[in-house]
Coordinates of C-alpha atoms in Angstrom, one line a residue:
X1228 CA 69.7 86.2 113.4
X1229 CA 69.9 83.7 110.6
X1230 CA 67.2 83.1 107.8
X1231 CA 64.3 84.6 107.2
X1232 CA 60.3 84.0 106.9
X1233 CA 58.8 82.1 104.7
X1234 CA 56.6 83.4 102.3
X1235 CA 53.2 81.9 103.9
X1236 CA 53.1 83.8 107.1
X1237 CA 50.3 85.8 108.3
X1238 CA 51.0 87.8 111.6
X1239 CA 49.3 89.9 113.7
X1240 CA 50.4 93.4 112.9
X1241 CA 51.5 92.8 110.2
X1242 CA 49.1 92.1 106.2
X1243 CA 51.3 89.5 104.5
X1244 CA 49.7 88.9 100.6
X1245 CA 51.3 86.1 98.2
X1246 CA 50.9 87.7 94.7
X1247 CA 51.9 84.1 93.0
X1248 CA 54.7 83.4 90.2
X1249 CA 53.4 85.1 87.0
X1250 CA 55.6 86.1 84.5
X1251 CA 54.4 90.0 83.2
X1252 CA 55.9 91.7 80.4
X1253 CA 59.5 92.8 80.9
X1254 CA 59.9 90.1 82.5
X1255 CA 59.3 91.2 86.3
X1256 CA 57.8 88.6 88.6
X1257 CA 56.0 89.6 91.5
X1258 CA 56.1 87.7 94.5
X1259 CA 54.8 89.1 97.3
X1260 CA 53.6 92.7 99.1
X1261 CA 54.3 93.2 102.6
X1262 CA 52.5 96.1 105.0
X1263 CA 54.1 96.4 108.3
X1264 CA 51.8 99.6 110.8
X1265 CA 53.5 101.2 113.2
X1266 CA 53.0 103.9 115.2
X1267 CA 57.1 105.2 114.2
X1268 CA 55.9 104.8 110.5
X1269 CA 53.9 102.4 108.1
X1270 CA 56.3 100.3 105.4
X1271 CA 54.9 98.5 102.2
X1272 CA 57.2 96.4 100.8
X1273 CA 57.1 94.6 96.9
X1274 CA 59.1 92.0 96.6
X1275 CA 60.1 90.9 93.0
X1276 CA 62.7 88.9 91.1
X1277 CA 63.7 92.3 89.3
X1278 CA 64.4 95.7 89.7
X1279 CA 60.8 97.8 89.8
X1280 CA 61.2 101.6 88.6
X1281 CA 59.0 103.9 90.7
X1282 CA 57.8 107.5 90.2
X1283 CA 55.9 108.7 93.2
X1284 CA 54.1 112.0 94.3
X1285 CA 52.6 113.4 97.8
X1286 CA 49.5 115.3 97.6
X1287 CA 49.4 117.4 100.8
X1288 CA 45.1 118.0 100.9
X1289 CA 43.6 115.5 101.3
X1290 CA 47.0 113.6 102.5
X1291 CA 48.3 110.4 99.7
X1292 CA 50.7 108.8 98.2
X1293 CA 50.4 108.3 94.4
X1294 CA 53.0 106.0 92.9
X1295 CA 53.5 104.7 89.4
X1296 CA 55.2 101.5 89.4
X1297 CA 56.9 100.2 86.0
X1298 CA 57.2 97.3 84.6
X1299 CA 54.1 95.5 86.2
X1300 CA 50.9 94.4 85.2
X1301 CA 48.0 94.6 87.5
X1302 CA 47.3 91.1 89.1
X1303 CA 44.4 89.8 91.1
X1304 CA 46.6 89.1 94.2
X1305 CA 47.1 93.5 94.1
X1306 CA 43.5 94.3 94.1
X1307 CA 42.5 91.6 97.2
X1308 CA 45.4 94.7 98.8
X1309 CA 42.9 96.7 99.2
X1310 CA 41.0 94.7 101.9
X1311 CA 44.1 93.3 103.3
X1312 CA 44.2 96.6 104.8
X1313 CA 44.1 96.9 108.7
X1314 CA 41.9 99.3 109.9
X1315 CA 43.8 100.1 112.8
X1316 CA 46.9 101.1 110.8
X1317 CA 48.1 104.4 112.3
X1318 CA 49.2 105.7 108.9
X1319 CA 47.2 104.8 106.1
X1320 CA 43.5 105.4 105.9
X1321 CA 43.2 103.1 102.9
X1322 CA 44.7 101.9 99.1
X1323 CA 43.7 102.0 95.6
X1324 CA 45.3 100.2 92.7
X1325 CA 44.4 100.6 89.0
X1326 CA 46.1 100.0 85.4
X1327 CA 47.2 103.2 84.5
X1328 CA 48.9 102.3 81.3
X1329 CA 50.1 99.2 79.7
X1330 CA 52.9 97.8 82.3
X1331 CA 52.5 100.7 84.8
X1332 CA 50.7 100.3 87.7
X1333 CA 49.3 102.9 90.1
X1334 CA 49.1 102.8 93.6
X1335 CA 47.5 105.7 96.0
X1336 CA 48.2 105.5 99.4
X1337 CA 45.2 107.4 101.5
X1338 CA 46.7 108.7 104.3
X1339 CA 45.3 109.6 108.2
X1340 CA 47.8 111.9 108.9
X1341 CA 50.2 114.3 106.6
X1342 CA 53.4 112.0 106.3
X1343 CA 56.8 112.2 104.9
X1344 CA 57.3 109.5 102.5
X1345 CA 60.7 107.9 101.7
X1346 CA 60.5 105.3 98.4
X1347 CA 63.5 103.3 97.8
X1348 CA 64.6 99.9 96.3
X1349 CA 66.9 97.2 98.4
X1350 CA 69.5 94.9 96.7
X1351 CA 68.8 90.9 97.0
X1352 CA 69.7 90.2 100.8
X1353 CA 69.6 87.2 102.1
X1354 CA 66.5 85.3 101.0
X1355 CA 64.7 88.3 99.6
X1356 CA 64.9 89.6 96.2
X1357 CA 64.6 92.6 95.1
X1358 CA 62.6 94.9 97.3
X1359 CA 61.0 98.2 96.7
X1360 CA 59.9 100.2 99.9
X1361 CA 57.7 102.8 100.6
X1362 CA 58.2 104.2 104.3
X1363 CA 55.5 106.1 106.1
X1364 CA 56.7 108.5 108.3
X1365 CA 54.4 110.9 110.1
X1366 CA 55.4 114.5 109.7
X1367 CA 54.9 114.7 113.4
X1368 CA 56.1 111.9 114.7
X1369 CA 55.5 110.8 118.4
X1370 CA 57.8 111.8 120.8
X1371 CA 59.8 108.5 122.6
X1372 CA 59.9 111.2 125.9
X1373 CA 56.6 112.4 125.4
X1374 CA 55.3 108.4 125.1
X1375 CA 57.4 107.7 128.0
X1376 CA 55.5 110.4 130.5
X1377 CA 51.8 110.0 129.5
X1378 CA 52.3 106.1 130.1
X1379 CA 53.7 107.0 133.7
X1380 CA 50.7 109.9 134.4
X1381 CA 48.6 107.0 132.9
X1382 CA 50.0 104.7 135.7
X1383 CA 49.6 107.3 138.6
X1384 CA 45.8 107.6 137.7
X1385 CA 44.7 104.4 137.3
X1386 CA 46.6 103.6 140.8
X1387 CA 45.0 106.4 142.3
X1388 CA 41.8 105.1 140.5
X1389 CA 42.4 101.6 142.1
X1390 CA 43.2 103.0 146.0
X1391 CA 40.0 105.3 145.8
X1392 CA 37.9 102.2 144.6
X1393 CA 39.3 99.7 147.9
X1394 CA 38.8 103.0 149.9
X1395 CA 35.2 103.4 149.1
X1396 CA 34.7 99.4 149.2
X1397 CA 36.4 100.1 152.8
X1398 CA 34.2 102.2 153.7
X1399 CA 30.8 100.3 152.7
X1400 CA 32.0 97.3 154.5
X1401 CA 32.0 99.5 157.8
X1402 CA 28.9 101.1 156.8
X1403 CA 30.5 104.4 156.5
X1404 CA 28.9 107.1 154.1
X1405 CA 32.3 107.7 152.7
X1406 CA 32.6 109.1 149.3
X1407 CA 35.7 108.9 146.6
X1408 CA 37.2 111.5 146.0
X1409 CA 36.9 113.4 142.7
X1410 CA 40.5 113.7 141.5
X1411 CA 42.6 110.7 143.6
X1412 CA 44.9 111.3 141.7
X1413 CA 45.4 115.9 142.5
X1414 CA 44.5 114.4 145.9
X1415 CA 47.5 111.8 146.1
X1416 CA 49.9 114.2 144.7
X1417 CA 49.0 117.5 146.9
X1418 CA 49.1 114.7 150.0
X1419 CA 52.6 114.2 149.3
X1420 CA 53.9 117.3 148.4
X1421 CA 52.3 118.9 151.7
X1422 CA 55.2 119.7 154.0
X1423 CA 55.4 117.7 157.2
X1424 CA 55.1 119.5 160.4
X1425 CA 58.1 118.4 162.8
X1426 CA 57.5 115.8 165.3
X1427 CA 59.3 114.5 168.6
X1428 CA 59.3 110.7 168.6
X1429 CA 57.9 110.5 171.5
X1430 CA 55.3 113.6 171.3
X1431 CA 51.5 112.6 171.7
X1432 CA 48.8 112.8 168.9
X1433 CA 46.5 114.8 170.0
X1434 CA 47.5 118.5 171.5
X1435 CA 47.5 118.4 175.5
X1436 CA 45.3 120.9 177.2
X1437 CA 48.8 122.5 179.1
X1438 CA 49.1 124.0 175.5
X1439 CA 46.1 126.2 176.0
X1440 CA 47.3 128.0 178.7
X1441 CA 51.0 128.1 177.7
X1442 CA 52.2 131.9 176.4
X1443 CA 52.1 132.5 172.7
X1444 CA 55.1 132.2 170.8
X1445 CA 57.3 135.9 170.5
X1446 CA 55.5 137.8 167.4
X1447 CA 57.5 138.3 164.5
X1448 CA 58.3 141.7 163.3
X1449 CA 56.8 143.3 160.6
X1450 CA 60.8 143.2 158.5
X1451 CA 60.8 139.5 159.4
X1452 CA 57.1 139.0 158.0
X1453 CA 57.6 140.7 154.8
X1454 CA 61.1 138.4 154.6
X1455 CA 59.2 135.1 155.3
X1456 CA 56.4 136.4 152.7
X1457 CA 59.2 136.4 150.3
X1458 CA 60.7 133.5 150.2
X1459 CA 59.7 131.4 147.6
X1460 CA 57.4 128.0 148.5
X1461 CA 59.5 124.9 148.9
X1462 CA 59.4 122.8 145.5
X1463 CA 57.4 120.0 145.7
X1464 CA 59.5 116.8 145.7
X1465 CA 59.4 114.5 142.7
X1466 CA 60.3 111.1 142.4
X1467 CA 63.6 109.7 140.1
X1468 CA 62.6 107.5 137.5
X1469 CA 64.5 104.8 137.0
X1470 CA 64.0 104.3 133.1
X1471 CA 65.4 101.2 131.6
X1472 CA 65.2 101.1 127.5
X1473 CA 64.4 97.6 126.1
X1474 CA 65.6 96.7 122.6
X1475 CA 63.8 93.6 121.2
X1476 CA 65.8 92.5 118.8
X1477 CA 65.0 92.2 114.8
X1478 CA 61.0 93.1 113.5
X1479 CA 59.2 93.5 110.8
X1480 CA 61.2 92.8 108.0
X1481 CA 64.1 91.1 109.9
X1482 CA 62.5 88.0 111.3
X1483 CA 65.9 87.5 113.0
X1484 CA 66.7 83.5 113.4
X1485 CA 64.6 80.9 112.6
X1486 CA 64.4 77.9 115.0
X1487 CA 64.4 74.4 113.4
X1488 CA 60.6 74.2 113.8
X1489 CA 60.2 77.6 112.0
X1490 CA 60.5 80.2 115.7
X1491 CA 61.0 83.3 114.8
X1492 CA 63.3 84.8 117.0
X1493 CA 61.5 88.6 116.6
X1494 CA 58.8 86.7 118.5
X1495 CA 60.1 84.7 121.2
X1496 CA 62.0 88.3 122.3
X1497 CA 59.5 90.8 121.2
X1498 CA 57.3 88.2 124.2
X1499 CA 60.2 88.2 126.5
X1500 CA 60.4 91.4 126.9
X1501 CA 57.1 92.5 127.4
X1502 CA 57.5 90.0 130.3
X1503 CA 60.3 92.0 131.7
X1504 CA 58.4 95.2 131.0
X1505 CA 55.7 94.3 133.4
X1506 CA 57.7 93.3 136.2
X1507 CA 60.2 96.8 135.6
X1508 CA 57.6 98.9 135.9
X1509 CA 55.8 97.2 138.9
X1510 CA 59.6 97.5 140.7
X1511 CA 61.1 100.1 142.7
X1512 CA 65.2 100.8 143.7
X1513 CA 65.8 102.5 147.1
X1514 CA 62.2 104.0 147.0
X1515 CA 62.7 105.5 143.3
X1516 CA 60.1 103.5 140.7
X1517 CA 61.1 101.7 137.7
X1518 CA 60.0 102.5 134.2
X1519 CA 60.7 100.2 131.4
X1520 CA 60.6 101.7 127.7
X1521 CA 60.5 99.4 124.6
X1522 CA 62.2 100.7 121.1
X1523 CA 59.3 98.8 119.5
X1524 CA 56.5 97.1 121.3
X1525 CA 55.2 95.4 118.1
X1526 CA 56.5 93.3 114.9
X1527 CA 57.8 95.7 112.7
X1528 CA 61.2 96.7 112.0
X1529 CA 63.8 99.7 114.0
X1530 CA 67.1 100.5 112.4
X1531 CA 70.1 100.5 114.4
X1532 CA 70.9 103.7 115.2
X1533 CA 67.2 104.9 115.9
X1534 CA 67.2 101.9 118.5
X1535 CA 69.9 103.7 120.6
X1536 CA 68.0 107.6 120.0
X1537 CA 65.2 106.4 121.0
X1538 CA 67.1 105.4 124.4
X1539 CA 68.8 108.6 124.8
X1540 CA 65.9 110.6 123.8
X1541 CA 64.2 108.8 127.4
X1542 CA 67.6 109.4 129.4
X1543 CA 67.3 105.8 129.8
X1544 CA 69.9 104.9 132.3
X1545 CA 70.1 100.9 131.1
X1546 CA 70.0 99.8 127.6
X1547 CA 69.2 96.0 127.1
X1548 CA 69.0 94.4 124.2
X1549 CA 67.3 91.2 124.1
X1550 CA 68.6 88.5 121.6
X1551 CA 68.1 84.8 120.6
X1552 CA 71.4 83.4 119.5
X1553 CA 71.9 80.9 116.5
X1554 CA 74.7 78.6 115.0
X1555 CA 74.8 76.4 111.5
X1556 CA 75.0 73.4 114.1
X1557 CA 72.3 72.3 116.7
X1558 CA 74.5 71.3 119.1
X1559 CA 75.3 75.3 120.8
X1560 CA 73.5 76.0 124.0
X1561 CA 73.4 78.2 126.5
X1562 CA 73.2 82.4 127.4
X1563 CA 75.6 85.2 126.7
X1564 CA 75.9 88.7 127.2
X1565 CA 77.8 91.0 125.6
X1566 CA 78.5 94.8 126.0
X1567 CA 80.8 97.0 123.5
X1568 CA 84.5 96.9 122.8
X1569 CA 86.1 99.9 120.9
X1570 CA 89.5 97.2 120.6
X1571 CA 88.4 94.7 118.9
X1572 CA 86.4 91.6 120.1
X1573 CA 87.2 89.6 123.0
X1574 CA 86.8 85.9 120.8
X1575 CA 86.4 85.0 117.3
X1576 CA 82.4 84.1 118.1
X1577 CA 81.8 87.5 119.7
X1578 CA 83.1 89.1 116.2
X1579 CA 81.2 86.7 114.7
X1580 CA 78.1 87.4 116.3
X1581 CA 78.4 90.9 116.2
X1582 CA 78.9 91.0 112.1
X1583 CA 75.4 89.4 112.6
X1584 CA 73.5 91.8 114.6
X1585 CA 75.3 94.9 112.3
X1586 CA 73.5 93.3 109.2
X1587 CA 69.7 93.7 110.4
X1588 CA 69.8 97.0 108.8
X1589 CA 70.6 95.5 105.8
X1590 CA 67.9 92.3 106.2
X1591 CA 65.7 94.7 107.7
X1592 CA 66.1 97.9 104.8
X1593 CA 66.9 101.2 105.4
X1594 CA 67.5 103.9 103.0
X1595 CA 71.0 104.8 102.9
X1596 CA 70.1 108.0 101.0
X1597 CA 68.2 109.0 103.9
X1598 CA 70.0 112.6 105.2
X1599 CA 70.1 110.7 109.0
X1600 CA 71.0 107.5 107.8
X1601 CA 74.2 108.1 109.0
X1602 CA 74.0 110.3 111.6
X1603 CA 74.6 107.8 114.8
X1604 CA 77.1 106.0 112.8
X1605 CA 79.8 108.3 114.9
X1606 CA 78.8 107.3 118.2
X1607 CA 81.7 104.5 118.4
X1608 CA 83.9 107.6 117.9
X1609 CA 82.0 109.1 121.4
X1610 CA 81.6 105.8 123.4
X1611 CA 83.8 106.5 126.5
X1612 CA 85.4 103.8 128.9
X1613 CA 83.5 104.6 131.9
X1614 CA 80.7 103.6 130.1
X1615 CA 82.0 100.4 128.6
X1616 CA 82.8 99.7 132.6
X1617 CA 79.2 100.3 133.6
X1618 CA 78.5 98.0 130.9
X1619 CA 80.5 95.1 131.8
X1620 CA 79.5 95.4 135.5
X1621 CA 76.1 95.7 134.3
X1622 CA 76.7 92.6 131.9
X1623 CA 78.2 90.8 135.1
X1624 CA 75.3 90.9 137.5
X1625 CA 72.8 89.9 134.8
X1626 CA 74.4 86.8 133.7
X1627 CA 75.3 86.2 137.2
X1628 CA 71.3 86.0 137.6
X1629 CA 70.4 84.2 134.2
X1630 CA 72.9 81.2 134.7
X1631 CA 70.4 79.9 137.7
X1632 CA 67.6 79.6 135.7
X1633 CA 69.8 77.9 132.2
X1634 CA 72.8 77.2 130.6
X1635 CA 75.7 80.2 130.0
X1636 CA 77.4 79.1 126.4
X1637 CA 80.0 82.4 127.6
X1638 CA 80.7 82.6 131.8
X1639 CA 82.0 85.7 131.2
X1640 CA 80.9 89.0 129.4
X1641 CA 81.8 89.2 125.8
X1642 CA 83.1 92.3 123.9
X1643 CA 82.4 92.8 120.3
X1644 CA 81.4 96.1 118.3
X1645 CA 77.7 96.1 118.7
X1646 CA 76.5 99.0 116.2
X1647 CA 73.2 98.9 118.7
X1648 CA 75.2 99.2 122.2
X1649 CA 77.6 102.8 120.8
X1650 CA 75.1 105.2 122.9
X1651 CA 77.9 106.7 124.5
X1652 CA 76.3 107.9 128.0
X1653 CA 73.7 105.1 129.0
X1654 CA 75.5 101.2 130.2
X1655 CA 74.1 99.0 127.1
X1656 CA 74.3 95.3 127.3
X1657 CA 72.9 92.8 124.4
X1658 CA 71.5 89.2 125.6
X1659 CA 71.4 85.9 123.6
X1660 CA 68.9 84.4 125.7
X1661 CA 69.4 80.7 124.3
X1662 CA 70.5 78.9 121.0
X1663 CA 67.5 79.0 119.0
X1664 CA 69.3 76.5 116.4
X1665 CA 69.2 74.4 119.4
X1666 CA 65.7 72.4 119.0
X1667 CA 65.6 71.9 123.2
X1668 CA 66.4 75.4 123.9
X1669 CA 63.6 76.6 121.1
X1670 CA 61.5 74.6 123.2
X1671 CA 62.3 76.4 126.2
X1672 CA 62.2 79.6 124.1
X1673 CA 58.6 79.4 123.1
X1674 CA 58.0 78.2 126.7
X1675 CA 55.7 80.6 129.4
X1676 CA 57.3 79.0 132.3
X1677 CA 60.9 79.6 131.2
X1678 CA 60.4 83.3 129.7
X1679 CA 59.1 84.2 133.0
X1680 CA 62.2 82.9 134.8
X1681 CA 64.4 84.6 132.3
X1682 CA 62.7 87.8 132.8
X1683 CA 62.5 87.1 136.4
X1684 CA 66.8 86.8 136.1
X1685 CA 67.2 89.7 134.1
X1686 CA 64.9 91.6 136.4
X1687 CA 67.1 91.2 139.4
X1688 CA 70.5 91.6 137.5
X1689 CA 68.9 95.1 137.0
X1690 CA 68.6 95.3 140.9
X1691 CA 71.8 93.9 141.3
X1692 CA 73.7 96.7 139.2
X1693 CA 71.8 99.0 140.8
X1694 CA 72.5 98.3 144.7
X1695 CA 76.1 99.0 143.7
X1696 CA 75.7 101.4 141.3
X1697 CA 73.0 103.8 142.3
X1698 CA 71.7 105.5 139.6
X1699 CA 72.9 109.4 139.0
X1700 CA 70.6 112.5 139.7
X1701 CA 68.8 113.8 137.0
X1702 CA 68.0 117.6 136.2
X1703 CA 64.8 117.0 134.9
X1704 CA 62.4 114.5 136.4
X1705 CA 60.0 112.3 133.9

């Protein structure tokens, strides 16, 4: 939550270029450019030790971004841009820069798909200086819901693709001519939505011969025919997916805390939870199957309030968010969990940590003159007490769970006012999984072993919350 990256890391997902200290006319210094692909949107960031005017202008066919930036010469570390460029970037197709006049420098942006763009300049934050953005957004963005169901169907095929393959290995072995079906997967679904004929326990298999000669059942008549005609088929029956939103904490821009040997905490959770992930979706409660959904499954940065959207756009019916915690001493150890508090928080740390977390949108950027900048900011206003309760007893059973596998620094469930934990309808807990000031716990941190045994802990406080507090019915099944 504390510090920021230093100016020499190169990521994966992420094009980090060092532009050097050169002093260019008006005094500007650039220091570095930053290009962060996502599938949510593309960001490239300019960092320099002054304010950088920018006049910019979408051309719709073909789709690109042209922006003049002032006060800036053009320098060799802008032109190596160009093949810094991933080609797997969702947004961008590719970059140009030129000298367009004396101290004015012009970008173009190719672009893959049409985009919205939002250009904006952040205030000195932190370690960073003056910043000016340009934000990708597709003009039709994917759908978190939409995401949600093609990754289930996707799981239903390839699981129907995996029982067709051991049936036809079955039925080599027995030297059966036995051939896979075409569609296992039309095949699985019509097998289970076929209505069940009735059966005594203790009725045979097979039909005895006594049935042969038994009389035939009374025919209906023809009113009763045309009234069993009519009635509509039986609907098949689906399954309830549990969903379960996970909130990695920090990205992109945010690097979150830094460890004393330079850990990252947008790593060491970004890697946690696709831990959890994995074992979510290969778990079921009371029959119904598990679905985890991840507000960003890659190193670049969410704000806030599209953290907690993204979870109510799924109907998620958990919200985690996974944390590393960090104090200006290294002697702090040990888990917590928090959930919200509309009162105030429960200690002076939880406050204290919860001013923290509420500043990644200002580490991280956003622009404030955005029209839905401030749209979720009324949420606190709409958080109810029956969720706060789910939340705590959610909190409870989770920590419960992590303290056998490490330290608690809290044995209780904090309170604080979590900007990211407001979604009013969906129980929403944050976890500091460890001090990562703490140089043995940022041990443990970037440790396999132990991020599989926290996972495996905040796996079964999910099943713990769950065999008490069944999950509600849903009107429309994902």
């Amino acid at each position: 939550m504390r510090g920021l990256p230093r100016r020499d890391f190169l990521q994966a997902g992420v094009v980090v270029l060092t532009l050097g200290v050169q002093h260019l006319a008006r005094g500007a210094t650039a220091l570095s450019v930053r290009i962060w692909p996502a599938p949510d949107y593309t960001r490239v960031t300019i960092e320099s030790d002054v304010p950088l005017s920018a006049r910019s202008t979408f051309v719709p066919q073909p789709p690109r971004l042209a922006v003049d930036i002032e006060g800036i010469d053009l320098l060799p570390g802008l032109r190596q841009l160009v093949g810094q460029l991933q080609s797997n970037d969702p947004n961008i197709a590719g970059i140009r820069v030129a000298q367009n006049a004396p101290n004015v420098v012009r970008l173009v942006i190719d672009l893959k798909q049409p985009i919205v763009p939002q250009v904006f300049h952040l205030e000195p934050v932190a370690a960073y200086q003056h910043r000016l953005v340009f934000d990708l957004y597709p003009a039709n963005p994917p759908d978190p819901l939409e995401q949600l169901i093609s990754q289930r169907l996707q799981e239903l095929d390839e699981a129907s693709s995996r029982a067709a393959r051991l049936l036809g290995l079955e039925a080599r072995e027995l030297g059966a001519s036995v051939k896979a079906e075409p569609d296992p997967l039309g095949e699985l679904i019509a097998q289970r939505d076929r209505p069940k004929l009735p059966t005594s326990p203790s009725a045979p298999t097979s039909t005895p011969r006594s049935a042969a000669i038994e009389p035939a059942s009374k025919p209906r008549t023809p009113a009763a025919q045309r009234a069993a005609e009519d009635q509509p088929p039986p609907l098949p029956q689906t399954e309830r997916l549990i969903v379960i939103a996970l909130d990695p904490g920090h990205g992109g821009e945010d690097p979150g805390a830094i460890g004393p040997a330079g850990t990252y905490e947008k790593n060491v959770v970004l890697q946690i939870a696709h831990k959890l992930r994995e074992r979510i979706n290969a778990t079921s409660v009371n029959g119904n199957p598990m679905r985890a959904y991840m507000t960003r499954d890659a190193d670049f940065f969410v704000p806030l309030n599209m953290r907690v959207a993204k979870a109510q756009r799924v109907q998620a019916d958990l919200f985690i968010s996974i944390h590393a915690d960090a104090f200006m001493s290294e002697r702090p150890q040990g888990a917590s969990v928090y959930a919200l508090s509309t009162r105030g928080a429960s200690s002076a740390a939880a406050r204290w940590m919860a001013d923290k977390e509420n500043a990644a949108d200002l580490v991280g950027g956003i622009n404030v003159r955005a029209k839905d900048a401030t749209v979720m900011r009324t949420l606190l206003d709409m958080s109810t007490t029956a969720q706060i309760n789910d939340s705590l007893k959610l909190g409870a059973s989770m920590l419960g769970e992590v303290k056998r596998v490490g330290k608690l620094h809290k044995p209780r469930v904090e309170q604080a006012n979590f900007a990211v934990l407001r979604a009013p309808d969906i129980p929403s807990v944050l976890v500091e999984t460890a001090f990562i000031s703490n140089p043995d716990e940022e041990k443990r941190l970037n440790d396999p072993d132990y991020q599989n045994q926290l996972a495996d802990a905040l796996l079964r406080g999910i099943k713990r919350y769950f065999a008490q507090n069944p999950p509600l019915a849903r009107n429309r099944q994902v």
